[in-house]
JSON list of C-alpha atoms in Angstrom, two decimals:
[
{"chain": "A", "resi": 108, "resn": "UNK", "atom": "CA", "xyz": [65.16, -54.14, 32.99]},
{"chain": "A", "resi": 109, "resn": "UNK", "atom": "CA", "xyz": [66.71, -55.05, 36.36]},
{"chain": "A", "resi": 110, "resn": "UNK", "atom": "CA", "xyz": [70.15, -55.16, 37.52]},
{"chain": "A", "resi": 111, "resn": "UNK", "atom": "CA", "xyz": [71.40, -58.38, 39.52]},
{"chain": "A", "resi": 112, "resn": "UNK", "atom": "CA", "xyz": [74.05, -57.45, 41.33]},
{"chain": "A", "resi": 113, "resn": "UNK", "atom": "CA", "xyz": [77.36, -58.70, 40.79]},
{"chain": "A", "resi": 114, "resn": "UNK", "atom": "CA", "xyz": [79.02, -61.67, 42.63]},
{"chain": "A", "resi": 115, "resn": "UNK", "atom": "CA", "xyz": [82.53, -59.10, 43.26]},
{"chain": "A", "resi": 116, "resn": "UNK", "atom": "CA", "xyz": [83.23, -55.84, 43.81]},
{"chain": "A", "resi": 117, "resn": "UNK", "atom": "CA", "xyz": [85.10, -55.76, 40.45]},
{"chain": "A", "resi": 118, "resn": "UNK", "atom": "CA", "xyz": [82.08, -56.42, 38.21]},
{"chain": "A", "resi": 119, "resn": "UNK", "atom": "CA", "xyz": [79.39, -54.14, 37.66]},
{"chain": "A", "resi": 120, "resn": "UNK", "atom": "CA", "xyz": [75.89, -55.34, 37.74]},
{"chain": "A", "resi": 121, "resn": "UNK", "atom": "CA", "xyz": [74.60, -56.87, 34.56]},
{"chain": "A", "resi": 122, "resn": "UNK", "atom": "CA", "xyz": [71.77, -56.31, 33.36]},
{"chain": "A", "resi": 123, "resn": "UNK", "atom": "CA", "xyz": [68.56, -59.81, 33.24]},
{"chain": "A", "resi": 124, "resn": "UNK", "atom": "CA", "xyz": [65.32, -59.81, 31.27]},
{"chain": "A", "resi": 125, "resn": "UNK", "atom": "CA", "xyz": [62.96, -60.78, 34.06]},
{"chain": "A", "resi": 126, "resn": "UNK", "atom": "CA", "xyz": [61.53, -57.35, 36.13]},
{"chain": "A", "resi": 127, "resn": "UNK", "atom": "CA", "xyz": [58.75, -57.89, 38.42]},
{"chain": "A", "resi": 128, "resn": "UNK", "atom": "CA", "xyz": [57.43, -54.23, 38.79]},
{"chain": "A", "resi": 129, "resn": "UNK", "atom": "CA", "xyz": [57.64, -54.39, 35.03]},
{"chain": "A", "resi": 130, "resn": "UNK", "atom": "CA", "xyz": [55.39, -57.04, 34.86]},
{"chain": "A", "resi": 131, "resn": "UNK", "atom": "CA", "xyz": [53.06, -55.25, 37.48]},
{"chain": "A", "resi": 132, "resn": "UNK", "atom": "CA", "xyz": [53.01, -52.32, 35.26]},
{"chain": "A", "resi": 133, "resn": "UNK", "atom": "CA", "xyz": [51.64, -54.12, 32.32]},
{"chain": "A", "resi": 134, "resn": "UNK", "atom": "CA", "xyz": [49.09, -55.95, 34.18]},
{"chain": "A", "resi": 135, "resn": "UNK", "atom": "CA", "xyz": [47.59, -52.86, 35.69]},
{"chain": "A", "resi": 136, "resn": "UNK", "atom": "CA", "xyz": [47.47, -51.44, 32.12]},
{"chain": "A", "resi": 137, "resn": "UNK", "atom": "CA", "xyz": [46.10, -53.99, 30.66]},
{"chain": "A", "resi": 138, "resn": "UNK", "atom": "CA", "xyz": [43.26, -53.99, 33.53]},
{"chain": "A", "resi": 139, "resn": "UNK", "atom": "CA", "xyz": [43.06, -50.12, 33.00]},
{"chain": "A", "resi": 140, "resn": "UNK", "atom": "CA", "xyz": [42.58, -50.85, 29.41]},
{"chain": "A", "resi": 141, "resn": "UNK", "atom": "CA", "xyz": [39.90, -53.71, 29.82]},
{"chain": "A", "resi": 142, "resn": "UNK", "atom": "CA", "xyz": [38.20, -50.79, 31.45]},
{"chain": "A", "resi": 143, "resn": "UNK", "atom": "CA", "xyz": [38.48, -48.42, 29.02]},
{"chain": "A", "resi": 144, "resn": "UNK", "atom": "CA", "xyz": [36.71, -50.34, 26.52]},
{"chain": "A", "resi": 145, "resn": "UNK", "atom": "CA", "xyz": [33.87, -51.45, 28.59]},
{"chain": "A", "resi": 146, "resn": "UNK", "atom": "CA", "xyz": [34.58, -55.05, 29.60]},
{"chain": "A", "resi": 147, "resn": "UNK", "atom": "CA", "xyz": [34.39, -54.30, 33.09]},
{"chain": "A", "resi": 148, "resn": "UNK", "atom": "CA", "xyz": [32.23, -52.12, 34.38]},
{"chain": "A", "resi": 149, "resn": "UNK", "atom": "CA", "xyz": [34.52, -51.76, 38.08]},
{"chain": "A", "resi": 150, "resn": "UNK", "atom": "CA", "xyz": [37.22, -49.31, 38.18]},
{"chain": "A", "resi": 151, "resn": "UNK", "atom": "CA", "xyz": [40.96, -50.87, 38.44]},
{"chain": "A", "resi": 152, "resn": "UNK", "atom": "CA", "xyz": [42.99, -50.29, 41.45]},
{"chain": "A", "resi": 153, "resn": "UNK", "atom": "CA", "xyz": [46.03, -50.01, 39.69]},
{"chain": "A", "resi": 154, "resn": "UNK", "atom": "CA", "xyz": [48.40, -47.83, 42.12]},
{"chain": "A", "resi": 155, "resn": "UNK", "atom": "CA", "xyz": [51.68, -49.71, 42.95]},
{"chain": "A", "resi": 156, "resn": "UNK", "atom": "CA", "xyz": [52.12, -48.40, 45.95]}
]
């Protein structure tokens, strides 16, 4: 999950649901795993960096 970060310097930062490297993650897993079972016949690129 990601952390927003708080509006004060009291709080600490709470924690939402949304997480976009997350979401990069599962796509390039779910590519690597279309691979795997022979959909594709291509290689994923699936390094984040």
């Amino acid at each position: 999950m990601a952390v927003k970060t708080p509006l004060n310097s009291f709080a600490r930062g709470r924690k939402v649901g949304h997480d976009s490297s997350k979401k990069k993650r599962q796509a390039a897993v779910a590519q690597l795993q279309q691979w795997a079972k022979g959909k594709t016949t291509e290689i994923p690129n699936t390094s984040t960096k």
